[in-house]
Tab-separated table of C-alpha atoms in Angstrom:
chain	number	residue	atom	x	y	z
A	22	MET	CA	102.453	150.716	91.294
A	23	PRO	CA	102.607	146.994	92.067
A	24	GLY	CA	101.388	144.546	89.451
A	25	GLU	CA	98.308	142.427	89.989
A	26	ARG	CA	100.478	139.476	91.021
A	27	ASP	CA	102.045	141.555	93.777
A	28	GLU	CA	98.689	142.811	95.038
A	29	LEU	CA	98.224	142.314	98.765
A	30	LEU	CA	94.765	141.528	100.117
A	31	THR	CA	93.434	141.749	103.643
A	32	VAL	CA	92.009	138.733	105.427
A	33	GLY	CA	88.496	140.089	104.855
A	34	ALA	CA	89.087	140.633	101.134
A	35	VAL	CA	90.481	137.118	100.670
A	36	ALA	CA	87.623	135.630	102.704
A	37	ARG	CA	85.023	137.395	100.546
A	38	ARG	CA	86.738	136.406	97.292
A	39	ALA	CA	87.207	132.791	98.404
A	40	GLY	CA	83.747	132.470	99.955
A	41	MET	CA	84.954	131.395	103.370
A	42	ALA	CA	85.216	132.756	106.869
A	43	PRO	CA	88.279	134.785	107.918
A	44	SER	CA	88.775	132.261	110.722
A	45	ALA	CA	89.280	129.569	108.043
A	46	LEU	CA	92.140	131.557	106.558
A	47	ARG	CA	93.786	131.893	109.946
A	48	TYR	CA	93.236	128.187	110.587
A	49	TYR	CA	94.685	127.179	107.212
A	50	GLU	CA	97.640	129.468	107.833
A	51	SER	CA	98.222	127.819	111.231
A	52	ARG	CA	98.203	124.420	109.461
A	53	GLY	CA	100.817	125.598	106.942
A	54	LEU	CA	98.449	125.594	103.946
A	55	LEU	CA	98.727	129.355	103.405
A	56	GLY	CA	101.320	131.989	103.980
A	57	ALA	CA	100.612	135.555	105.022
A	58	THR	CA	102.766	138.563	105.654
A	59	ARG	CA	102.313	141.351	108.156
A	60	THR	CA	102.056	145.045	107.467
A	61	ALA	CA	104.034	147.565	109.494
A	62	GLY	CA	100.914	147.882	111.656
A	63	GLY	CA	100.842	144.122	112.265
A	64	HIS	CA	97.843	143.339	110.047
A	65	ARG	CA	97.801	140.031	108.191
A	66	VAL	CA	97.814	140.349	104.385
A	67	PHE	CA	97.964	137.768	101.640
A	68	HIS	CA	99.333	137.857	98.120
A	69	ARG	CA	96.559	137.639	95.546
A	70	SER	CA	97.883	134.232	94.453
A	71	VAL	CA	96.541	132.766	97.720
A	72	LEU	CA	93.138	132.645	95.998
A	73	ARG	CA	94.371	129.913	93.663
A	74	ARG	CA	95.915	128.065	96.585
A	75	LEU	CA	92.575	128.221	98.421
A	76	ALA	CA	90.791	126.894	95.332
A	77	PHE	CA	93.266	123.999	95.337
A	78	VAL	CA	92.579	123.322	99.035
A	79	ARG	CA	88.814	123.374	98.529
A	80	ALA	CA	89.007	121.110	95.454
A	81	ALA	CA	91.217	118.645	97.321
A	82	GLN	CA	88.803	118.668	100.276
A	83	ASN	CA	85.928	117.966	97.901
A	84	VAL	CA	87.877	114.947	96.654
A	85	GLY	CA	87.962	113.781	100.268
A	86	LEU	CA	91.537	114.543	101.233
A	87	THR	CA	92.414	115.481	104.775
A	88	LEU	CA	94.168	118.745	105.531
A	89	GLU	CA	97.299	116.730	106.309
A	90	GLU	CA	97.207	115.139	102.856
A	91	ILE	CA	96.635	118.532	101.260
A	92	ALA	CA	99.551	120.032	103.183
A	93	ASP	CA	101.750	117.129	102.066
A	94	ALA	CA	100.734	117.716	98.441
A	95	LEU	CA	101.398	121.450	98.673
A	96	ALA	CA	104.784	120.740	100.260
A	97	THR	CA	105.869	119.037	97.007
A	98	LEU	CA	105.645	122.343	95.158
A	99	PRO	CA	108.883	124.296	94.732
A	100	SER	CA	109.257	127.121	97.247
A	101	GLY	CA	105.642	126.738	98.375
A	102	ARG	CA	104.381	128.343	95.185
A	103	THR	CA	100.775	128.383	94.083
A	104	PRO	CA	99.647	125.181	92.313
A	105	THR	CA	99.331	125.333	88.547
A	106	LYS	CA	97.055	123.318	86.278
A	107	ALA	CA	99.975	120.941	85.637
A	108	ASP	CA	100.549	120.560	89.385
A	109	TRP	CA	96.884	119.679	89.893
A	110	ALA	CA	97.039	117.115	87.086
A	111	ARG	CA	100.130	115.475	88.594
A	112	LEU	CA	98.804	115.449	92.147
A	113	SER	CA	95.300	114.338	91.219
A	114	ARG	CA	96.683	111.336	89.301
A	115	ALA	CA	98.159	110.153	92.589
A	116	TRP	CA	94.696	110.334	94.202
A	117	ARG	CA	92.929	108.346	91.489
A	118	GLU	CA	93.377	104.950	93.186
A	119	ARG	CA	92.049	106.358	96.441
A	120	LEU	CA	89.003	107.797	94.656
A	121	ASP	CA	88.370	104.478	92.906
A	122	GLU	CA	88.417	102.736	96.323
A	123	GLN	CA	85.996	105.315	97.738
A	124	ILE	CA	83.664	104.949	94.748
A	125	ALA	CA	83.662	101.148	95.052
A	126	ALA	CA	82.980	101.368	98.796
A	127	LEU	CA	80.142	103.848	98.238
A	128	GLU	CA	78.593	101.632	95.545
A	129	LYS	CA	78.735	98.656	97.913
A	130	LEU	CA	77.130	100.747	100.646
A	131	ARG	CA	74.428	101.996	98.260
A	132	ASP	CA	73.645	98.494	97.050
A	133	GLY	CA	73.291	97.120	100.591
A	134	LEU	CA	71.673	100.147	102.164
A	135	THR	CA	68.117	98.837	102.192
A	136	SER	CA	69.012	95.634	104.039
A	137	CYS	CA	71.647	96.671	106.565
A	138	ILE	CA	73.695	99.763	107.196
A	139	GLY	CA	76.630	97.852	108.641
A	140	CYS	CA	76.179	97.605	112.436
A	141	GLY	CA	76.028	99.976	114.545
A	142	CYS	CA	72.999	99.784	112.406
A	143	LEU	CA	69.395	100.770	112.636
A	144	SER	CA	68.532	97.907	114.996
A	145	LEU	CA	71.603	97.492	117.191
A	146	ARG	CA	70.143	95.045	119.695
A	147	ARG	CA	67.987	93.029	117.300
A	148	CYS	CA	70.247	92.447	114.280
A	149	ALA	CA	70.431	88.688	114.674
A	150	LEU	CA	72.239	88.180	111.359
A	151	SER	CA	75.122	90.606	111.583
A	152	ASN	CA	75.285	91.624	115.216
A	153	PRO	CA	73.623	89.129	117.570
A	154	ALA	CA	73.321	90.463	121.121
A	155	ASP	CA	75.112	93.640	120.012
A	156	GLU	CA	78.502	91.866	120.078
A	157	LEU	CA	80.094	94.601	117.996
A	158	ALA	CA	79.589	97.164	120.752
A	159	ALA	CA	82.782	95.818	122.320
A	160	THR	CA	84.818	96.733	119.226
A	161	GLY	CA	84.127	100.461	119.505
A	162	PRO	CA	81.700	103.100	118.313
A	163	GLY	CA	80.336	103.593	114.849
A	164	ALA	CA	79.356	101.441	111.923
A	165	ARG	CA	81.786	98.550	112.352
A	166	TYR	CA	81.032	96.860	109.016
A	167	LEU	CA	81.292	100.100	107.076
A	168	SER	CA	84.322	100.042	104.800
A	169	PRO	CA	87.368	101.692	106.423
A	170	VAL	CA	87.648	103.809	103.273
A	171	LEU	CA	84.348	105.439	104.196
A	172	ARG	CA	84.917	105.577	107.946
A	173	ARG	CA	86.198	108.887	109.242
A	174	PRO	CA	86.490	110.131	112.791
A	175	PRO	CA	83.416	111.999	113.969
A	176	LEU	CA	83.446	115.701	113.201
A	177	GLY	CA	83.276	117.948	116.189
A	178	PRO	CA	83.786	121.481	117.425
A	179	GLY	CA	87.055	122.988	116.339
A	180	ARG	CA	87.445	120.568	113.426
A	181	PRO	CA	86.792	121.948	109.971
A	182	GLY	CA	83.737	120.254	108.561
A	183	GLY	CA	81.913	119.833	111.836
A	184	GLY	CA	80.793	121.723	114.863
A	185	GLY	CA	83.057	124.699	114.299
A	186	ASN	CA	83.752	124.461	110.571
A	187	PRO	CA	85.777	127.623	109.953
A	188	SER	CA	85.403	127.515	106.186
A	189	GLY	CA	81.644	127.156	106.130
A	190	ALA	CA	82.182	124.524	103.424
A	191	THR	CA	80.232	121.320	103.274
A	192	GLY	CA	81.549	117.930	102.380
A	193	PRO	CA	84.408	115.802	103.635
A	194	VAL	CA	87.301	117.585	105.221
A	195	GLY	CA	90.100	116.469	107.411
């Protein structure tokens, strides 16, 4: 009888345990974040340890990392093994500066929120101080004065986190 570490779980079982849609598991597998094996009948199964890997992915997404950044972090682990507490500590130290930048940008946004949102603001055509005659429209869509740290591409269908979020999770994802 296989040990608990060798236990294989179906896509549905992993999805229920992880609290996400089966399509998210397939998507994460396609992005190289997870590995699955196939049964003789061709069904996708995961080792039980994938649950810890999924917890790592979700925690990193909650920090604001993109899936590319998460994949890069997971690629630093020997033989693609599941992250340990020590791995998380090491990797999260590397993200501290980024988080500090995001916190500072959010505080600046919070402190200026009542006066101006950063053009494309609440009064695009009438913001005589920051955007006379809507001059910033020529520089592209979105809030042009919003800190680049806080600016992300719009979420849309097929992108986790928007439109067709396969994980059902909320918050920043990449």
